[in-house]
Amino acid sequence: QVQIVESGGGLVQVGGSLRLSCAASGIMFSINAIGWYRQAPGKQRELVAALSRGGSTNYADSVKGRFTISRHNAKDTAYLLMNSLKPEDTAVYYCNAPLNSENWGQGTQVTVSS
């Protein structure tokens, strides 16, 4: 059984940075693709960053150049480093592992104040 716990969210000012963590049990991050999604109030959940098994990355256009997805295989932990945060980045952020599976954490709230 896969369990996922996201952490690292919080309140940050425009232009600030946060690093989100996704800790998992029951899954090996080294052999699975991983995704970070977000859902803002009144909007659908959207994929913001994905990391393939081989290490390739994909980002939503809205976060390219500002967000970086990574993982620590030995810890089965994934990260989302978010720089130059904007008010429109405000959302609950979720980790999905493996990517496109039904395995989700509870999410972590990110609020960017202007």
mmCIF file of N, CA and C in Angstrom, residues 23-110:
data_model
loop_
_atom_site.group_PDB
_atom_site.id
_atom_site.type_symbol
_atom_site.label_atom_id
_atom_site.label_comp_id
_atom_site.label_asym_id
_atom_site.label_seq_id
_atom_site.Cartn_x
_atom_site.Cartn_y
_atom_site.Cartn_z
ATOM 1 N N ALA A 23 7.182 12.613 0.722
ATOM 2 C CA ALA A 23 7.756 11.398 1.286
ATOM 3 C C ALA A 23 6.790 10.251 1.075
ATOM 4 N N ALA A 24 7.324 9.113 0.631
ATOM 5 C CA ALA A 24 6.443 7.998 0.299
ATOM 6 C C ALA A 24 6.931 6.698 0.914
ATOM 7 N N SER A 25 5.997 5.813 1.160
ATOM 8 C CA SER A 25 6.307 4.443 1.555
ATOM 9 C C SER A 25 5.512 3.520 0.654
ATOM 10 N N GLY A 26 6.066 2.322 0.440
ATOM 11 C CA GLY A 26 5.381 1.365 -0.411
ATOM 12 C C GLY A 26 5.635 1.562 -1.887
ATOM 13 N N ILE A 27 6.575 2.410 -2.230
ATOM 14 C CA ILE A 27 6.893 2.666 -3.632
ATOM 15 C C ILE A 27 8.354 3.060 -3.723
ATOM 16 N N MET A 28 8.993 2.654 -4.786
ATOM 17 C CA MET A 28 10.385 3.021 -5.012
ATOM 18 C C MET A 28 10.434 4.146 -6.036
ATOM 19 N N PHE A 29 10.847 5.310 -5.620
ATOM 20 C CA PHE A 29 10.885 6.452 -6.514
ATOM 21 C C PHE A 29 11.881 6.256 -7.651
ATOM 22 N N SER A 30 12.875 5.428 -7.438
ATOM 23 C CA SER A 30 13.910 5.268 -8.454
ATOM 24 C C SER A 30 13.387 4.599 -9.717
ATOM 25 N N ILE A 31 12.271 3.876 -9.624
ATOM 26 C CA ILE A 31 11.776 3.150 -10.789
ATOM 27 C C ILE A 31 10.389 3.605 -11.208
ATOM 28 N N ASN A 32 9.996 4.781 -10.749
ATOM 29 C CA ASN A 32 8.682 5.294 -11.083
ATOM 30 C C ASN A 32 8.741 6.771 -11.453
ATOM 31 N N ALA A 33 7.879 7.155 -12.357
ATOM 32 C CA ALA A 33 7.707 8.575 -12.643
ATOM 33 C C ALA A 33 6.891 9.206 -11.525
ATOM 34 N N ILE A 34 7.146 10.472 -11.286
ATOM 35 C CA ILE A 34 6.526 11.197 -10.176
ATOM 36 C C ILE A 34 5.986 12.519 -10.705
ATOM 37 N N GLY A 35 4.893 12.965 -10.140
ATOM 38 C CA GLY A 35 4.353 14.241 -10.561
ATOM 39 C C GLY A 35 3.948 15.114 -9.390
ATOM 40 N N TRP A 36 4.051 16.400 -9.583
ATOM 41 C CA TRP A 36 3.497 17.385 -8.660
ATOM 42 C C TRP A 36 2.332 18.076 -9.375
ATOM 43 N N TYR A 37 1.197 18.110 -8.701
ATOM 44 C CA TYR A 37 0.010 18.776 -9.203
ATOM 45 C C TYR A 37 -0.348 19.908 -8.236
ATOM 46 N N ARG A 38 -1.200 20.778 -8.715
ATOM 47 C CA ARG A 38 -1.752 21.787 -7.821
ATOM 48 C C ARG A 38 -3.215 22.047 -8.172
ATOM 49 N N GLN A 39 -3.951 22.499 -7.165
ATOM 50 C CA GLN A 39 -5.356 22.825 -7.372
ATOM 51 C C GLN A 39 -5.672 24.112 -6.629
ATOM 52 N N ALA A 40 -6.021 25.113 -7.391
ATOM 53 C CA ALA A 40 -6.423 26.394 -6.811
ATOM 54 C C ALA A 40 -7.937 26.389 -6.602
ATOM 55 N N PRO A 41 -8.445 27.228 -5.718
ATOM 56 C CA PRO A 41 -9.887 27.274 -5.459
ATOM 57 C C PRO A 41 -10.680 27.518 -6.740
ATOM 58 N N GLY A 42 -11.679 26.677 -6.971
ATOM 59 C CA GLY A 42 -12.524 26.834 -8.135
ATOM 60 C C GLY A 42 -11.926 26.372 -9.443
ATOM 61 N N LYS A 43 -10.738 25.766 -9.371
ATOM 62 C CA LYS A 43 -10.076 25.324 -10.598
ATOM 63 C C LYS A 43 -9.804 23.835 -10.543
ATOM 64 N N GLN A 44 -9.555 23.271 -11.727
ATOM 65 C CA GLN A 44 -9.222 21.853 -11.789
ATOM 66 C C GLN A 44 -7.777 21.622 -11.358
ATOM 67 N N ARG A 45 -7.528 20.424 -10.901
ATOM 68 C CA ARG A 45 -6.160 20.049 -10.555
ATOM 69 C C ARG A 45 -5.330 20.009 -11.824
ATOM 70 N N GLU A 46 -4.128 20.580 -11.780
ATOM 71 C CA GLU A 46 -3.270 20.622 -12.958
ATOM 72 C C GLU A 46 -1.872 20.103 -12.621
ATOM 73 N N LEU A 47 -1.273 19.472 -13.619
ATOM 74 C CA LEU A 47 0.087 18.982 -13.473
ATOM 75 C C LEU A 47 1.053 20.143 -13.647
ATOM 76 N N VAL A 48 1.931 20.346 -12.688
ATOM 77 C CA VAL A 48 2.909 21.425 -12.816
ATOM 78 C C VAL A 48 4.306 20.908 -13.110
ATOM 79 N N ALA A 49 4.634 19.709 -12.670
ATOM 80 C CA ALA A 49 5.969 19.184 -12.922
ATOM 81 C C ALA A 49 5.939 17.666 -12.867
ATOM 82 N N ALA A 50 6.722 17.045 -13.750
ATOM 83 C CA ALA A 50 6.819 15.590 -13.771
ATOM 84 C C ALA A 50 8.268 15.187 -13.945
ATOM 85 N N LEU A 51 8.608 14.086 -13.323
ATOM 86 C CA LEU A 51 9.962 13.545 -13.392
ATOM 87 C C LEU A 51 9.854 12.081 -13.791
ATOM 88 N N SER A 52 10.459 11.745 -14.924
ATOM 89 C CA SER A 52 10.348 10.375 -15.412
ATOM 90 C C SER A 52 11.294 9.455 -14.656
ATOM 91 N N ARG A 53 11.106 8.169 -14.879
ATOM 92 C CA ARG A 53 11.984 7.173 -14.279
ATOM 93 C C ARG A 53 13.439 7.440 -14.688
ATOM 94 N N GLY A 54 13.636 7.853 -15.931
ATOM 95 C CA GLY A 54 14.985 8.076 -16.423
ATOM 96 C C GLY A 54 15.562 9.434 -16.083
ATOM 97 N N GLY A 55 14.757 10.288 -15.457
ATOM 98 C CA GLY A 55 15.277 11.585 -15.037
ATOM 99 C C GLY A 55 14.855 12.759 -15.896
ATOM 100 N N SER A 56 14.062 12.501 -16.930
ATOM 101 C CA SER A 56 13.579 13.614 -17.753
ATOM 102 C C SER A 56 12.511 14.386 -17.000
ATOM 103 N N THR A 57 12.472 15.671 -17.256
ATOM 104 C CA THR A 57 11.503 16.525 -16.565
ATOM 105 C C THR A 57 10.583 17.230 -17.555
ATOM 106 N N ASN A 58 9.385 17.507 -17.079
ATOM 107 C CA ASN A 58 8.424 18.288 -17.840
ATOM 108 C C ASN A 58 7.757 19.277 -16.901
ATOM 109 N N TYR A 59 7.537 20.480 -17.400
ATOM 110 C CA TYR A 59 6.936 21.515 -16.575
ATOM 111 C C TYR A 59 5.789 22.189 -17.316
ATOM 112 N N ALA A 60 4.810 22.620 -16.551
ATOM 113 C CA ALA A 60 3.774 23.456 -17.131
ATOM 114 C C ALA A 60 4.415 24.769 -17.564
ATOM 115 N N ASP A 61 3.901 25.339 -18.636
ATOM 116 C CA ASP A 61 4.473 26.586 -19.143
ATOM 117 C C ASP A 61 4.497 27.673 -18.077
ATOM 118 N N SER A 62 3.504 27.659 -17.219
ATOM 119 C CA SER A 62 3.372 28.718 -16.219
ATOM 120 C C SER A 62 4.469 28.677 -15.147
ATOM 121 N N VAL A 63 5.175 27.550 -15.040
ATOM 122 C CA VAL A 63 6.198 27.435 -13.990
ATOM 123 C C VAL A 63 7.593 27.190 -14.547
ATOM 124 N N LYS A 64 7.715 27.061 -15.852
ATOM 125 C CA LYS A 64 9.035 26.806 -16.450
ATOM 126 C C LYS A 64 10.019 27.900 -16.079
ATOM 127 N N GLY A 65 11.207 27.468 -15.694
ATOM 128 C CA GLY A 65 12.238 28.418 -15.314
ATOM 129 C C GLY A 65 12.167 28.857 -13.862
ATOM 130 N N ARG A 66 11.065 28.498 -13.183
ATOM 131 C CA ARG A 66 10.916 28.903 -11.785
ATOM 132 C C ARG A 66 10.854 27.694 -10.840
ATOM 133 N N PHE A 67 10.281 26.593 -11.304
ATOM 134 C CA PHE A 67 10.119 25.396 -10.468
ATOM 135 C C PHE A 67 11.094 24.319 -10.933
ATOM 136 N N THR A 68 11.554 23.520 -9.973
ATOM 137 C CA THR A 68 12.435 22.400 -10.281
ATOM 138 C C THR A 68 11.984 21.182 -9.496
ATOM 139 N N ILE A 69 11.741 20.089 -10.212
ATOM 140 C CA ILE A 69 11.377 18.832 -9.568
ATOM 141 C C ILE A 69 12.621 17.953 -9.470
ATOM 142 N N SER A 70 12.729 17.257 -8.355
ATOM 143 C CA SER A 70 13.874 16.366 -8.156
ATOM 144 C C SER A 70 13.456 15.248 -7.210
ATOM 145 N N ARG A 71 14.338 14.292 -7.025
ATOM 146 C CA ARG A 71 14.043 13.208 -6.089
ATOM 147 C C ARG A 71 15.329 12.718 -5.451
ATOM 148 N N HIS A 72 15.165 12.107 -4.294
ATOM 149 C CA HIS A 72 16.265 11.435 -3.592
ATOM 150 C C HIS A 72 15.855 9.971 -3.520
ATOM 151 N N ASN A 73 16.457 9.156 -4.361
ATOM 152 C CA ASN A 73 16.017 7.761 -4.478
ATOM 153 C C ASN A 73 16.159 6.983 -3.173
ATOM 154 N N ALA A 74 17.251 7.178 -2.482
ATOM 155 C CA ALA A 74 17.482 6.412 -1.263
ATOM 156 C C ALA A 74 16.447 6.724 -0.178
ATOM 157 N N LYS A 75 15.917 7.935 -0.232
ATOM 158 C CA LYS A 75 14.924 8.340 0.767
ATOM 159 C C LYS A 75 13.497 8.182 0.256
ATOM 160 N N ASP A 76 13.334 7.797 -1.012
ATOM 161 C CA ASP A 76 12.002 7.749 -1.619
ATOM 162 C C ASP A 76 11.252 9.050 -1.342
ATOM 163 N N THR A 77 11.921 10.120 -1.640
ATOM 164 C CA THR A 77 11.382 11.459 -1.423
ATOM 165 C C THR A 77 11.560 12.281 -2.687
ATOM 166 N N ALA A 78 10.530 13.025 -3.024
ATOM 167 C CA ALA A 78 10.597 13.936 -4.155
ATOM 168 C C ALA A 78 10.461 15.362 -3.646
ATOM 169 N N TYR A 79 10.952 16.280 -4.445
ATOM 170 C CA TYR A 79 10.944 17.679 -4.044
ATOM 171 C C TYR A 79 10.419 18.544 -5.179
ATOM 172 N N LEU A 80 9.892 19.680 -4.806
ATOM 173 C CA LEU A 80 9.537 20.698 -5.777
ATOM 174 C C LEU A 80 10.063 22.021 -5.240
ATOM 175 N N LEU A 81 11.132 22.504 -5.852
ATOM 176 C CA LEU A 81 11.698 23.792 -5.479
ATOM 177 C C LEU A 81 10.989 24.857 -6.299
ATOM 178 N N MET A 82 10.423 25.818 -5.606
ATOM 179 C CA MET A 82 9.638 26.862 -6.265
ATOM 180 C C MET A 82 10.272 28.211 -5.975
ATOM 181 N N ASN A 83 10.744 28.863 -7.015
ATOM 182 C CA ASN A 83 11.360 30.185 -6.899
ATOM 183 C C ASN A 83 10.492 31.229 -7.580
ATOM 184 N N SER A 84 10.775 32.474 -7.276
ATOM 185 C CA SER A 84 10.063 33.597 -7.906
ATOM 186 C C SER A 84 8.560 33.390 -7.869
ATOM 187 N N LEU A 85 8.053 33.074 -6.711
ATOM 188 C CA LEU A 85 6.637 32.740 -6.577
ATOM 189 C C LEU A 85 5.747 33.934 -6.875
ATOM 190 N N LYS A 86 4.599 33.627 -7.472
ATOM 191 C CA LYS A 86 3.619 34.623 -7.862
ATOM 192 C C LYS A 86 2.289 34.329 -7.160
ATOM 193 N N PRO A 87 1.432 35.325 -7.050
ATOM 194 C CA PRO A 87 0.126 35.079 -6.416
ATOM 195 C C PRO A 87 -0.651 33.949 -7.097
ATOM 196 N N GLU A 88 -0.488 33.803 -8.407
ATOM 197 C CA GLU A 88 -1.206 32.755 -9.129
ATOM 198 C C GLU A 88 -0.667 31.357 -8.845
ATOM 199 N N ASP A 89 0.422 31.262 -8.112
ATOM 200 C CA ASP A 89 0.919 29.954 -7.683
ATOM 201 C C ASP A 89 0.197 29.456 -6.430
ATOM 202 N N THR A 90 -0.625 30.293 -5.852
ATOM 203 C CA THR A 90 -1.370 29.904 -4.662
ATOM 204 C C THR A 90 -2.296 28.735 -4.977
ATOM 205 N N ALA A 91 -2.149 27.652 -4.212
ATOM 206 C CA ALA A 91 -2.917 26.430 -4.466
ATOM 207 C C ALA A 91 -2.533 25.393 -3.422
ATOM 208 N N VAL A 92 -3.283 24.302 -3.420
ATOM 209 C CA VAL A 92 -2.853 23.117 -2.686
ATOM 210 C C VAL A 92 -2.038 22.259 -3.650
ATOM 211 N N TYR A 93 -0.877 21.873 -3.213
ATOM 212 C CA TYR A 93 0.036 21.098 -4.052
ATOM 213 C C TYR A 93 0.017 19.639 -3.610
ATOM 214 N N TYR A 94 -0.084 18.757 -4.609
ATOM 215 C CA TYR A 94 -0.180 17.328 -4.359
ATOM 216 C C TYR A 94 0.921 16.575 -5.090
ATOM 217 N N CYS A 95 1.370 15.521 -4.466
ATOM 218 C CA CYS A 95 2.331 14.604 -5.085
ATOM 219 C C CYS A 95 1.559 13.386 -5.596
ATOM 220 N N ASN A 96 1.926 12.927 -6.766
ATOM 221 C CA ASN A 96 1.283 11.765 -7.387
ATOM 222 C C ASN A 96 2.374 10.774 -7.759
ATOM 223 N N ALA A 97 2.315 9.583 -7.143
ATOM 224 C CA ALA A 97 3.361 8.606 -7.389
ATOM 225 C C ALA A 97 2.792 7.203 -7.333
ATOM 226 N N PRO A 98 2.984 6.389 -8.356
ATOM 227 C CA PRO A 98 3.568 6.758 -9.630
ATOM 228 C C PRO A 98 2.702 7.793 -10.355
ATOM 229 N N LEU A 99 3.295 8.502 -11.300
ATOM 230 C CA LEU A 99 2.547 9.475 -12.077
ATOM 231 C C LEU A 99 1.349 8.803 -12.761
ATOM 232 N N ASN A 100 0.224 9.486 -12.719
ATOM 233 C CA ASN A 100 -1.025 8.999 -13.327
ATOM 234 C C ASN A 100 -1.664 7.835 -12.570
ATOM 235 N N SER A 101 -1.213 7.582 -11.365
ATOM 236 C CA SER A 101 -1.851 6.562 -10.533
ATOM 237 C C SER A 101 -2.921 7.215 -9.658
ATOM 238 N N GLU A 102 -3.521 6.417 -8.813
ATOM 239 C CA GLU A 102 -4.515 6.919 -7.874
ATOM 240 C C GLU A 102 -3.903 7.213 -6.506
ATOM 241 N N ASN A 103 -2.575 7.237 -6.451
ATOM 242 C CA ASN A 103 -1.894 7.466 -5.180
ATOM 243 C C ASN A 103 -1.616 8.950 -4.991
ATOM 244 N N TRP A 104 -2.259 9.524 -4.004
ATOM 245 C CA TRP A 104 -2.107 10.951 -3.710
ATOM 246 C C TRP A 104 -1.891 11.137 -2.213
ATOM 247 N N GLY A 105 -1.222 12.227 -1.879
ATOM 248 C CA GLY A 105 -1.134 12.623 -0.493
ATOM 249 C C GLY A 105 -2.283 13.549 -0.138
ATOM 250 N N GLN A 106 -2.193 14.132 1.049
ATOM 251 C CA GLN A 106 -3.260 15.025 1.518
ATOM 252 C C GLN A 106 -3.087 16.431 0.977
ATOM 253 N N GLY A 107 -1.923 16.721 0.415
ATOM 254 C CA GLY A 107 -1.657 18.036 -0.138
ATOM 255 C C GLY A 107 -1.033 18.970 0.887
ATOM 256 N N THR A 108 -0.391 20.000 0.379
ATOM 257 C CA THR A 108 0.191 21.032 1.232
ATOM 258 C C THR A 108 -0.150 22.395 0.628
ATOM 259 N N GLN A 109 -0.623 23.292 1.479
ATOM 260 C CA GLN A 109 -1.107 24.594 1.016
ATOM 261 C C GLN A 109 0.056 25.549 0.783
ATOM 262 N N VAL A 110 0.046 26.181 -0.373
ATOM 263 C CA VAL A 110 1.003 27.244 -0.687
ATOM 264 C C VAL A 110 0.202 28.522 -0.939
#
